[in-house]
């Protein structure tokens, strides 16, 4: 079986009608990695109906057995870690050192966090009613390319734990690791139809979202894509979980140690080449400290050199596609034309990397809150510096976008940082560079989406509470 050239439907690899319709490209050099399939309407229907047929049996499967399957899948991911990491690096340019740690470590963490949450998911009694947590039904999971395995398991894991069955459509940029995941689920003993994978682009996604036998859509992608999914799902009033774009603020308070904080803030913006929906891409600093912040940022940015993502020493690889590169470069060019000043990086890249989708680690200053570069998601290694006079203005600037996915606050006084974090309109705030907590809910407000992922909150997305009410005694 050539990865991605067949669909995984009803527990078997199914020859695709269009096995070579799409192409995966290595963004480091523009070379073809593989051809893969585009699922047509009939194949979409077969996958959805397989999930529908498997649903009654999966609902009746004991929770312990469902979680045991997920444990075996976690072991399978760990065993295939090198293979999966190499595929992700080849498809979307993630540097191999970061890829092995994060792109493989996170989905394993997702599974263990889901298992812990599922073990606490019980029916409860409220008043005279028994509240039963029923699974939603057939779930379509549409996942992005920036953290492909993490997003697969952040959706598929809790859906299966809750008793739902799943049809997965991975991003057309990163299909090959999803094919390995189908193999891992098969080897782990997933019953036929419980987990299905179809490959394809927008047309495949549209067919899945509009299918009448689908009960829920879990989608991660752009805000524009989320609107399209919501519109297509509205006819049948399907449940939606949408994790969308962000333009998150990182606030440095006037008591923070700039020599420590500013380099760390660059990491919060440039990790995964800035291709993180929760990237803290707006650095909001006291106006009196602007020059010092710029100097430290310019020096720290030198450590984010571009290079071959297959080289373990590379910290900043290419963007996932050449189209993404063009969009980010245009945003930087426009910002410069609108008065932004380049502190580090900019439009130049080394000649030896010209064939790849590279963008230099870029820091821009003299940016106002209403500038397009400060309002629109860039999804590349671009950090803008904005200034404030007092905390009230800092909060106003932080909240002054249509997004609300993440945020950060830095202060020598943790209580002060938490007090300010409470005033931010966003789904998550990271205090003093705290690492990702997979047990905490992740998701946005405003145009950053609907619903939550991770832990107990993520698991609850896939259940429908049913009240069984008894008469008054």
PDB file of N, CA and C in Angstrom, residues 369-470:
ATOM      1  N   UNK A 369      -1.710  49.684  16.625  1.00  0.00           N
ATOM      2  CA  UNK A 369      -2.655  48.595  16.856  1.00  0.00           C
ATOM      3  C   UNK A 369      -3.615  48.387  15.697  1.00  0.00           C
ATOM      4  N   UNK A 370      -3.892  49.448  14.928  1.00  0.00           N
ATOM      5  CA  UNK A 370      -4.837  49.315  13.822  1.00  0.00           C
ATOM      6  C   UNK A 370      -4.182  48.914  12.506  1.00  0.00           C
ATOM      7  N   UNK A 371      -2.863  48.711  12.505  1.00  0.00           N
ATOM      8  CA  UNK A 371      -2.168  48.319  11.290  1.00  0.00           C
ATOM      9  C   UNK A 371      -2.555  46.898  10.895  1.00  0.00           C
ATOM     10  N   UNK A 372      -2.674  46.605   9.607  1.00  0.00           N
ATOM     11  CA  UNK A 372      -3.028  45.247   9.179  1.00  0.00           C
ATOM     12  C   UNK A 372      -2.117  44.172   9.763  1.00  0.00           C
ATOM     13  N   UNK A 373      -0.825  44.443   9.895  1.00  0.00           N
ATOM     14  CA  UNK A 373       0.105  43.440  10.413  1.00  0.00           C
ATOM     15  C   UNK A 373      -0.177  43.124  11.885  1.00  0.00           C
ATOM     16  N   UNK A 374      -0.852  44.049  12.585  1.00  0.00           N
ATOM     17  CA  UNK A 374      -1.213  43.834  13.979  1.00  0.00           C
ATOM     18  C   UNK A 374      -2.638  43.319  14.144  1.00  0.00           C
ATOM     19  N   UNK A 375      -3.389  43.273  13.056  1.00  0.00           N
ATOM     20  CA  UNK A 375      -4.789  42.865  13.118  1.00  0.00           C
ATOM     21  C   UNK A 375      -5.054  41.506  12.487  1.00  0.00           C
ATOM     22  N   UNK A 376      -4.275  41.143  11.481  1.00  0.00           N
ATOM     23  CA  UNK A 376      -4.552  39.937  10.706  1.00  0.00           C
ATOM     24  C   UNK A 376      -3.531  38.848  11.028  1.00  0.00           C
ATOM     25  N   UNK A 377      -4.002  37.610  11.096  1.00  0.00           N
ATOM     26  CA  UNK A 377      -3.113  36.477  11.361  1.00  0.00           C
ATOM     27  C   UNK A 377      -2.104  36.332  10.232  1.00  0.00           C
ATOM     28  N   UNK A 378      -0.821  36.304  10.583  1.00  0.00           N
ATOM     29  CA  UNK A 378       0.248  36.203   9.581  1.00  0.00           C
ATOM     30  C   UNK A 378       0.671  34.758   9.357  1.00  0.00           C
ATOM     31  N   UNK A 379       0.722  33.968  10.417  1.00  0.00           N
ATOM     32  CA  UNK A 379       1.077  32.545  10.370  1.00  0.00           C
ATOM     33  C   UNK A 379       2.458  32.328   9.762  1.00  0.00           C
ATOM     34  N   UNK A 380       3.397  33.069  10.284  1.00  0.00           N
ATOM     35  CA  UNK A 380       4.790  32.934   9.903  1.00  0.00           C
ATOM     36  C   UNK A 380       5.639  33.546  11.002  1.00  0.00           C
ATOM     37  N   UNK A 381       6.971  33.486  10.868  1.00  0.00           N
ATOM     38  CA  UNK A 381       7.863  33.970  11.927  1.00  0.00           C
ATOM     39  C   UNK A 381       7.991  35.493  11.918  1.00  0.00           C
ATOM     40  N   UNK A 382       6.908  36.161  12.259  1.00  0.00           N
ATOM     41  CA  UNK A 382       6.862  37.621  12.241  1.00  0.00           C
ATOM     42  C   UNK A 382       6.298  38.109  13.566  1.00  0.00           C
ATOM     43  N   UNK A 383       7.083  38.937  14.272  1.00  0.00           N
ATOM     44  CA  UNK A 383       6.687  39.514  15.552  1.00  0.00           C
ATOM     45  C   UNK A 383       6.613  41.030  15.424  1.00  0.00           C
ATOM     46  N   UNK A 384       5.513  41.610  15.883  1.00  0.00           N
ATOM     47  CA  UNK A 384       5.373  43.063  15.869  1.00  0.00           C
ATOM     48  C   UNK A 384       5.475  43.600  17.291  1.00  0.00           C
ATOM     49  N   UNK A 385       6.172  44.720  17.435  1.00  0.00           N
ATOM     50  CA  UNK A 385       6.317  45.390  18.727  1.00  0.00           C
ATOM     51  C   UNK A 385       5.378  46.587  18.761  1.00  0.00           C
ATOM     52  N   UNK A 386       4.530  46.622  19.783  1.00  0.00           N
ATOM     53  CA  UNK A 386       3.628  47.737  20.018  1.00  0.00           C
ATOM     54  C   UNK A 386       3.891  48.267  21.429  1.00  0.00           C
ATOM     55  N   UNK A 387       3.600  49.540  21.670  1.00  0.00           N
ATOM     56  CA  UNK A 387       3.913  50.137  22.961  1.00  0.00           C
ATOM     57  C   UNK A 387       2.655  50.659  23.661  1.00  0.00           C
ATOM     58  N   UNK A 388       2.757  50.754  24.993  1.00  0.00           N
ATOM     59  CA  UNK A 388       1.646  51.269  25.792  1.00  0.00           C
ATOM     60  C   UNK A 388       2.173  52.222  26.862  1.00  0.00           C
ATOM     61  N   UNK A 389       1.287  53.095  27.331  1.00  0.00           N
ATOM     62  CA  UNK A 389       1.640  54.060  28.368  1.00  0.00           C
ATOM     63  C   UNK A 389       1.313  53.543  29.764  1.00  0.00           C
ATOM     64  N   UNK A 390       0.217  52.790  29.906  1.00  0.00           N
ATOM     65  CA  UNK A 390      -0.175  52.251  31.205  1.00  0.00           C
ATOM     66  C   UNK A 390      -0.904  50.925  30.997  1.00  0.00           C
ATOM     67  N   UNK A 391      -1.242  50.241  32.073  1.00  0.00           N
ATOM     68  CA  UNK A 391      -1.838  48.921  31.957  1.00  0.00           C
ATOM     69  C   UNK A 391      -3.197  48.954  31.266  1.00  0.00           C
ATOM     70  N   UNK A 392      -3.946  49.999  31.483  1.00  0.00           N
ATOM     71  CA  UNK A 392      -5.250  50.104  30.831  1.00  0.00           C
ATOM     72  C   UNK A 392      -5.086  50.124  29.317  1.00  0.00           C
ATOM     73  N   UNK A 393      -4.086  50.860  28.825  1.00  0.00           N
ATOM     74  CA  UNK A 393      -3.850  50.889  27.379  1.00  0.00           C
ATOM     75  C   UNK A 393      -3.326  49.545  26.900  1.00  0.00           C
ATOM     76  N   UNK A 394      -2.498  48.882  27.699  1.00  0.00           N
ATOM     77  CA  UNK A 394      -1.977  47.565  27.320  1.00  0.00           C
ATOM     78  C   UNK A 394      -3.115  46.577  27.121  1.00  0.00           C
ATOM     79  N   UNK A 395      -4.077  46.580  28.039  1.00  0.00           N
ATOM     80  CA  UNK A 395      -5.229  45.691  27.927  1.00  0.00           C
ATOM     81  C   UNK A 395      -6.065  46.046  26.707  1.00  0.00           C
ATOM     82  N   UNK A 396      -6.265  47.333  26.473  1.00  0.00           N
ATOM     83  CA  UNK A 396      -7.060  47.761  25.316  1.00  0.00           C
ATOM     84  C   UNK A 396      -6.417  47.283  24.021  1.00  0.00           C
ATOM     85  N   UNK A 397      -5.103  47.436  23.902  1.00  0.00           N
ATOM     86  CA  UNK A 397      -4.402  46.995  22.688  1.00  0.00           C
ATOM     87  C   UNK A 397      -4.497  45.478  22.541  1.00  0.00           C
ATOM     88  N   UNK A 398      -4.301  44.770  23.641  1.00  0.00           N
ATOM     89  CA  UNK A 398      -4.353  43.302  23.581  1.00  0.00           C
ATOM     90  C   UNK A 398      -5.707  42.819  23.099  1.00  0.00           C
ATOM     91  N   UNK A 399      -6.772  43.488  23.537  1.00  0.00           N
ATOM     92  CA  UNK A 399      -8.130  43.068  23.181  1.00  0.00           C
ATOM     93  C   UNK A 399      -8.602  43.647  21.855  1.00  0.00           C
ATOM     94  N   UNK A 400      -7.779  44.444  21.210  1.00  0.00           N
ATOM     95  CA  UNK A 400      -8.192  45.189  20.022  1.00  0.00           C
ATOM     96  C   UNK A 400      -7.975  44.404  18.732  1.00  0.00           C
ATOM     97  N   UNK A 401      -8.488  43.175  18.676  1.00  0.00           N
ATOM     98  CA  UNK A 401      -8.531  42.429  17.418  1.00  0.00           C
ATOM     99  C   UNK A 401      -9.831  41.628  17.412  1.00  0.00           C
ATOM    100  N   UNK A 402     -10.151  41.086  16.247  1.00  0.00           N
ATOM    101  CA  UNK A 402     -11.351  40.252  16.147  1.00  0.00           C
ATOM    102  C   UNK A 402     -11.112  38.852  16.692  1.00  0.00           C
ATOM    103  N   UNK A 403      -9.864  38.554  17.044  1.00  0.00           N
ATOM    104  CA  UNK A 403      -9.513  37.227  17.537  1.00  0.00           C
ATOM    105  C   UNK A 403      -9.468  37.194  19.061  1.00  0.00           C
ATOM    106  N   UNK A 404      -9.423  35.978  19.608  1.00  0.00           N
ATOM    107  CA  UNK A 404      -9.268  35.803  21.043  1.00  0.00           C
ATOM    108  C   UNK A 404      -8.901  34.376  21.365  1.00  0.00           C
ATOM    109  N   UNK A 405      -7.723  33.951  20.916  1.00  0.00           N
ATOM    110  CA  UNK A 405      -7.339  32.553  21.099  1.00  0.00           C
ATOM    111  C   UNK A 405      -6.371  32.370  22.258  1.00  0.00           C
ATOM    112  N   UNK A 406      -5.322  33.179  22.311  1.00  0.00           N
ATOM    113  CA  UNK A 406      -4.317  32.998  23.346  1.00  0.00           C
ATOM    114  C   UNK A 406      -3.794  34.357  23.785  1.00  0.00           C
ATOM    115  N   UNK A 407      -2.809  34.321  24.660  1.00  0.00           N
ATOM    116  CA  UNK A 407      -2.204  35.546  25.166  1.00  0.00           C
ATOM    117  C   UNK A 407      -1.115  35.190  26.152  1.00  0.00           C
ATOM    118  N   UNK A 408      -0.324  36.187  26.498  1.00  0.00           N
ATOM    119  CA  UNK A 408       0.738  35.990  27.469  1.00  0.00           C
ATOM    120  C   UNK A 408       0.950  37.245  28.286  1.00  0.00           C
ATOM    121  N   UNK A 409       1.382  37.066  29.531  1.00  0.00           N
ATOM    122  CA  UNK A 409       1.738  38.187  30.399  1.00  0.00           C
ATOM    123  C   UNK A 409       3.026  37.839  31.127  1.00  0.00           C
ATOM    124  N   UNK A 410       3.951  38.811  31.170  1.00  0.00           N
ATOM    125  CA  UNK A 410       5.222  38.637  31.867  1.00  0.00           C
ATOM    126  C   UNK A 410       5.339  39.700  32.952  1.00  0.00           C
ATOM    127  N   UNK A 411       5.677  39.265  34.162  1.00  0.00           N
ATOM    128  CA  UNK A 411       5.876  40.193  35.278  1.00  0.00           C
ATOM    129  C   UNK A 411       6.688  39.509  36.356  1.00  0.00           C
ATOM    130  N   UNK A 412       7.464  40.294  37.096  1.00  0.00           N
ATOM    131  CA  UNK A 412       8.185  39.754  38.243  1.00  0.00           C
ATOM    132  C   UNK A 412       7.222  39.389  39.364  1.00  0.00           C
ATOM    133  N   UNK A 413       6.026  39.937  39.326  1.00  0.00           N
ATOM    134  CA  UNK A 413       4.996  39.694  40.327  1.00  0.00           C
ATOM    135  C   UNK A 413       3.912  38.828  39.685  1.00  0.00           C
ATOM    136  N   UNK A 414       3.907  37.533  40.003  1.00  0.00           N
ATOM    137  CA  UNK A 414       2.965  36.617  39.355  1.00  0.00           C
ATOM    138  C   UNK A 414       1.518  37.023  39.614  1.00  0.00           C
ATOM    139  N   UNK A 415       1.226  37.477  40.827  1.00  0.00           N
ATOM    140  CA  UNK A 415      -0.141  37.888  41.136  1.00  0.00           C
ATOM    141  C   UNK A 415      -0.576  39.056  40.265  1.00  0.00           C
ATOM    142  N   UNK A 416       0.342  39.968  40.016  1.00  0.00           N
ATOM    143  CA  UNK A 416       0.037  41.100  39.135  1.00  0.00           C
ATOM    144  C   UNK A 416      -0.240  40.608  37.718  1.00  0.00           C
ATOM    145  N   UNK A 417       0.560  39.654  37.258  1.00  0.00           N
ATOM    146  CA  UNK A 417       0.363  39.107  35.912  1.00  0.00           C
ATOM    147  C   UNK A 417      -0.993  38.411  35.799  1.00  0.00           C
ATOM    148  N   UNK A 418      -1.368  37.646  36.813  1.00  0.00           N
ATOM    149  CA  UNK A 418      -2.651  36.943  36.782  1.00  0.00           C
ATOM    150  C   UNK A 418      -3.802  37.947  36.800  1.00  0.00           C
ATOM    151  N   UNK A 419      -3.668  39.001  37.579  1.00  0.00           N
ATOM    152  CA  UNK A 419      -4.727  40.010  37.639  1.00  0.00           C
ATOM    153  C   UNK A 419      -4.938  40.655  36.276  1.00  0.00           C
ATOM    154  N   UNK A 420      -3.862  40.907  35.555  1.00  0.00           N
ATOM    155  CA  UNK A 420      -4.006  41.488  34.222  1.00  0.00           C
ATOM    156  C   UNK A 420      -4.562  40.455  33.241  1.00  0.00           C
ATOM    157  N   UNK A 421      -4.126  39.201  33.384  1.00  0.00           N
ATOM    158  CA  UNK A 421      -4.605  38.142  32.495  1.00  0.00           C
ATOM    159  C   UNK A 421      -6.121  38.000  32.579  1.00  0.00           C
ATOM    160  N   UNK A 422      -6.690  38.199  33.737  1.00  0.00           N
ATOM    161  CA  UNK A 422      -8.135  38.099  33.912  1.00  0.00           C
ATOM    162  C   UNK A 422      -8.886  39.120  33.052  1.00  0.00           C
ATOM    163  N   UNK A 423      -8.217  40.177  32.631  1.00  0.00           N
ATOM    164  CA  UNK A 423      -8.870  41.243  31.869  1.00  0.00           C
ATOM    165  C   UNK A 423      -8.770  41.031  30.360  1.00  0.00           C
ATOM    166  N   UNK A 424      -8.076  39.998  29.927  1.00  0.00           N
ATOM    167  CA  UNK A 424      -7.890  39.756  28.496  1.00  0.00           C
ATOM    168  C   UNK A 424      -9.028  38.901  27.956  1.00  0.00           C
ATOM    169  N   UNK A 425      -9.562  39.275  26.804  1.00  0.00           N
ATOM    170  CA  UNK A 425     -10.654  38.533  26.163  1.00  0.00           C
ATOM    171  C   UNK A 425     -10.056  37.488  25.235  1.00  0.00           C
ATOM    172  N   UNK A 426      -9.769  36.352  25.798  1.00  0.00           N
ATOM    173  CA  UNK A 426      -9.112  35.295  25.046  1.00  0.00           C
ATOM    174  C   UNK A 426      -9.355  33.970  25.744  1.00  0.00           C
ATOM    175  N   UNK A 427      -9.115  32.878  25.033  1.00  0.00           N
ATOM    176  CA  UNK A 427      -9.380  31.563  25.597  1.00  0.00           C
ATOM    177  C   UNK A 427      -8.295  31.021  26.485  1.00  0.00           C
ATOM    178  N   UNK A 428      -7.109  31.627  26.448  1.00  0.00           N
ATOM    179  CA  UNK A 428      -5.968  31.106  27.197  1.00  0.00           C
ATOM    180  C   UNK A 428      -4.988  32.242  27.427  1.00  0.00           C
ATOM    181  N   UNK A 429      -4.379  32.277  28.589  1.00  0.00           N
ATOM    182  CA  UNK A 429      -3.303  33.229  28.855  1.00  0.00           C
ATOM    183  C   UNK A 429      -2.159  32.473  29.522  1.00  0.00           C
ATOM    184  N   UNK A 430      -0.966  32.648  28.997  1.00  0.00           N
ATOM    185  CA  UNK A 430       0.231  31.993  29.513  1.00  0.00           C
ATOM    186  C   UNK A 430       0.977  32.998  30.399  1.00  0.00           C
ATOM    187  N   UNK A 431       1.235  32.612  31.632  1.00  0.00           N
ATOM    188  CA  UNK A 431       1.918  33.488  32.573  1.00  0.00           C
ATOM    189  C   UNK A 431       3.407  33.149  32.626  1.00  0.00           C
ATOM    190  N   UNK A 432       4.231  34.167  32.376  1.00  0.00           N
ATOM    191  CA  UNK A 432       5.684  34.039  32.489  1.00  0.00           C
ATOM    192  C   UNK A 432       6.236  32.827  31.750  1.00  0.00           C
ATOM    193  N   UNK A 433       5.731  32.613  30.536  1.00  0.00           N
ATOM    194  CA  UNK A 433       6.281  31.579  29.670  1.00  0.00           C
ATOM    195  C   UNK A 433       5.921  30.162  30.043  1.00  0.00           C
ATOM    196  N   UNK A 434       4.856  29.980  30.796  1.00  0.00           N
ATOM    197  CA  UNK A 434       4.453  28.630  31.206  1.00  0.00           C
ATOM    198  C   UNK A 434       4.242  27.746  29.981  1.00  0.00           C
ATOM    199  N   UNK A 435       4.611  26.480  30.108  1.00  0.00           N
ATOM    200  CA  UNK A 435       4.467  25.539  29.008  1.00  0.00           C
ATOM    201  C   UNK A 435       3.029  25.109  28.804  1.00  0.00           C
ATOM    202  N   UNK A 436       2.788  24.433  27.694  1.00  0.00           N
ATOM    203  CA  UNK A 436       1.458  23.962  27.340  1.00  0.00           C
ATOM    204  C   UNK A 436       0.942  22.978  28.387  1.00  0.00           C
ATOM    205  N   UNK A 437      -0.305  23.175  28.804  1.00  0.00           N
ATOM    206  CA  UNK A 437      -0.955  22.280  29.749  1.00  0.00           C
ATOM    207  C   UNK A 437      -2.088  21.571  29.023  1.00  0.00           C
ATOM    208  N   UNK A 438      -1.866  20.306  28.661  1.00  0.00           N
ATOM    209  CA  UNK A 438      -2.861  19.570  27.881  1.00  0.00           C
ATOM    210  C   UNK A 438      -4.108  19.224  28.683  1.00  0.00           C
ATOM    211  N   UNK A 439      -4.064  19.396  29.991  1.00  0.00           N
ATOM    212  CA  UNK A 439      -5.262  19.157  30.792  1.00  0.00           C
ATOM    213  C   UNK A 439      -6.197  20.361  30.785  1.00  0.00           C
ATOM    214  N   UNK A 440      -5.700  21.514  30.386  1.00  0.00           N
ATOM    215  CA  UNK A 440      -6.490  22.744  30.405  1.00  0.00           C
ATOM    216  C   UNK A 440      -7.251  22.902  29.094  1.00  0.00           C
ATOM    217  N   UNK A 441      -8.409  23.564  29.114  1.00  0.00           N
ATOM    218  CA  UNK A 441      -9.164  23.772  27.871  1.00  0.00           C
ATOM    219  C   UNK A 441      -8.426  24.707  26.931  1.00  0.00           C
ATOM    220  N   UNK A 442      -8.490  24.382  25.633  1.00  0.00           N
ATOM    221  CA  UNK A 442      -7.883  25.224  24.608  1.00  0.00           C
ATOM    222  C   UNK A 442      -8.923  25.532  23.547  1.00  0.00           C
ATOM    223  N   UNK A 443      -9.094  26.804  23.253  1.00  0.00           N
ATOM    224  CA  UNK A 443     -10.054  27.242  22.262  1.00  0.00           C
ATOM    225  C   UNK A 443     -10.221  28.740  22.388  1.00  0.00           C
ATOM    226  N   UNK A 444     -11.035  29.320  21.510  1.00  0.00           N
ATOM    227  CA  UNK A 444     -11.077  30.765  21.465  1.00  0.00           C
ATOM    228  C   UNK A 444     -12.434  31.391  21.661  1.00  0.00           C
ATOM    229  N   UNK A 445     -12.414  32.715  21.708  1.00  0.00           N
ATOM    230  CA  UNK A 445     -13.612  33.541  21.718  1.00  0.00           C
ATOM    231  C   UNK A 445     -13.567  34.440  20.481  1.00  0.00           C
ATOM    232  N   UNK A 446     -14.631  35.187  20.280  1.00  0.00           N
ATOM    233  CA  UNK A 446     -14.754  36.055  19.108  1.00  0.00           C
ATOM    234  C   UNK A 446     -14.537  35.221  17.838  1.00  0.00           C
ATOM    235  N   UNK A 447     -13.691  35.677  16.927  1.00  0.00           N
ATOM    236  CA  UNK A 447     -13.501  34.986  15.651  1.00  0.00           C
ATOM    237  C   UNK A 447     -12.490  33.837  15.730  1.00  0.00           C
ATOM    238  N   UNK A 448     -12.087  33.481  16.931  1.00  0.00           N
ATOM    239  CA  UNK A 448     -11.136  32.378  17.096  1.00  0.00           C
ATOM    240  C   UNK A 448     -11.807  31.037  17.297  1.00  0.00           C
ATOM    241  N   UNK A 449     -13.150  31.002  17.289  1.00  0.00           N
ATOM    242  CA  UNK A 449     -13.782  29.698  17.244  1.00  0.00           C
ATOM    243  C   UNK A 449     -14.858  29.448  18.270  1.00  0.00           C
ATOM    244  N   UNK A 450     -15.289  28.189  18.290  1.00  0.00           N
ATOM    245  CA  UNK A 450     -16.344  27.690  19.168  1.00  0.00           C
ATOM    246  C   UNK A 450     -15.871  26.399  19.801  1.00  0.00           C
ATOM    247  N   UNK A 451     -16.165  26.216  21.074  1.00  0.00           N
ATOM    248  CA  UNK A 451     -15.828  24.962  21.725  1.00  0.00           C
ATOM    249  C   UNK A 451     -14.406  24.935  22.251  1.00  0.00           C
ATOM    250  N   UNK A 452     -14.042  23.817  22.858  1.00  0.00           N
ATOM    251  CA  UNK A 452     -12.729  23.659  23.480  1.00  0.00           C
ATOM    252  C   UNK A 452     -12.165  22.276  23.168  1.00  0.00           C
ATOM    253  N   UNK A 453     -10.839  22.197  23.189  1.00  0.00           N
ATOM    254  CA  UNK A 453     -10.130  20.938  23.061  1.00  0.00           C
ATOM    255  C   UNK A 453      -9.317  20.705  24.321  1.00  0.00           C
ATOM    256  N   UNK A 454      -8.854  19.460  24.490  1.00  0.00           N
ATOM    257  CA  UNK A 454      -7.958  19.032  25.566  1.00  0.00           C
ATOM    258  C   UNK A 454      -8.712  18.715  26.855  1.00  0.00           C
ATOM    259  N   UNK A 455      -8.282  17.636  27.494  1.00  0.00           N
ATOM    260  CA  UNK A 455      -8.749  17.290  28.810  1.00  0.00           C
ATOM    261  C   UNK A 455     -10.250  17.101  28.915  1.00  0.00           C
ATOM    262  N   UNK A 456     -10.776  17.402  30.096  1.00  0.00           N
ATOM    263  CA  UNK A 456     -12.195  17.187  30.367  1.00  0.00           C
ATOM    264  C   UNK A 456     -13.073  18.059  29.487  1.00  0.00           C
ATOM    265  N   UNK A 457     -12.656  19.306  29.244  1.00  0.00           N
ATOM    266  CA  UNK A 457     -13.467  20.188  28.414  1.00  0.00           C
ATOM    267  C   UNK A 457     -13.515  19.697  26.971  1.00  0.00           C
ATOM    268  N   UNK A 458     -12.391  19.189  26.480  1.00  0.00           N
ATOM    269  CA  UNK A 458     -12.373  18.648  25.131  1.00  0.00           C
ATOM    270  C   UNK A 458     -13.228  17.410  25.000  1.00  0.00           C
ATOM    271  N   UNK A 459     -13.225  16.572  26.013  1.00  0.00           N
ATOM    272  CA  UNK A 459     -14.042  15.363  25.998  1.00  0.00           C
ATOM    273  C   UNK A 459     -15.529  15.701  26.012  1.00  0.00           C
ATOM    274  N   UNK A 460     -15.910  16.710  26.774  1.00  0.00           N
ATOM    275  CA  UNK A 460     -17.319  17.101  26.881  1.00  0.00           C
ATOM    276  C   UNK A 460     -17.891  17.561  25.543  1.00  0.00           C
ATOM    277  N   UNK A 461     -17.043  18.017  24.625  1.00  0.00           N
ATOM    278  CA  UNK A 461     -17.537  18.445  23.312  1.00  0.00           C
ATOM    279  C   UNK A 461     -18.216  17.299  22.564  1.00  0.00           C
ATOM    280  N   UNK A 462     -17.824  16.065  22.868  1.00  0.00           N
ATOM    281  CA  UNK A 462     -18.299  14.920  22.101  1.00  0.00           C
ATOM    282  C   UNK A 462     -19.429  14.162  22.796  1.00  0.00           C
ATOM    283  N   UNK A 463     -19.984  14.743  23.841  1.00  0.00           N
ATOM    284  CA  UNK A 463     -21.114  14.105  24.509  1.00  0.00           C
ATOM    285  C   UNK A 463     -22.313  15.047  24.544  1.00  0.00           C
ATOM    286  N   UNK A 464     -23.503  14.468  24.632  1.00  0.00           N
ATOM    287  CA  UNK A 464     -24.763  15.217  24.752  1.00  0.00           C
ATOM    288  C   UNK A 464     -25.412  14.802  26.060  1.00  0.00           C
ATOM    289  N   UNK A 465     -25.522  15.690  27.022  1.00  0.00           N
ATOM    290  CA  UNK A 465     -26.167  15.329  28.282  1.00  0.00           C
ATOM    291  C   UNK A 465     -27.653  15.016  28.091  1.00  0.00           C
ATOM    292  N   UNK A 466     -28.090  13.905  28.631  1.00  0.00           N
ATOM    293  CA  UNK A 466     -29.504  13.522  28.556  1.00  0.00           C
ATOM    294  C   UNK A 466     -30.039  13.397  29.976  1.00  0.00           C
ATOM    295  N   UNK A 467     -31.085  14.165  30.279  1.00  0.00           N
ATOM    296  CA  UNK A 467     -31.695  14.124  31.603  1.00  0.00           C
ATOM    297  C   UNK A 467     -32.795  13.072  31.655  1.00  0.00           C
ATOM    298  N   UNK A 468     -32.685  12.162  32.612  1.00  0.00           N
ATOM    299  CA  UNK A 468     -33.719  11.155  32.876  1.00  0.00           C
ATOM    300  C   UNK A 468     -34.361  11.534  34.201  1.00  0.00           C
ATOM    301  N   UNK A 469     -35.549  12.130  34.125  1.00  0.00           N
ATOM    302  CA  UNK A 469     -36.164  12.756  35.293  1.00  0.00           C
ATOM    303  C   UNK A 469     -37.200  11.845  35.929  1.00  0.00           C
ATOM    304  N   UNK A 470     -37.092  11.672  37.239  1.00  0.00           N
ATOM    305  CA  UNK A 470     -37.996  10.829  38.001  1.00  0.00           C
ATOM    306  C   UNK A 470     -39.064  11.692  38.677  1.00  0.00           C
TER     307      UNK A 470
END
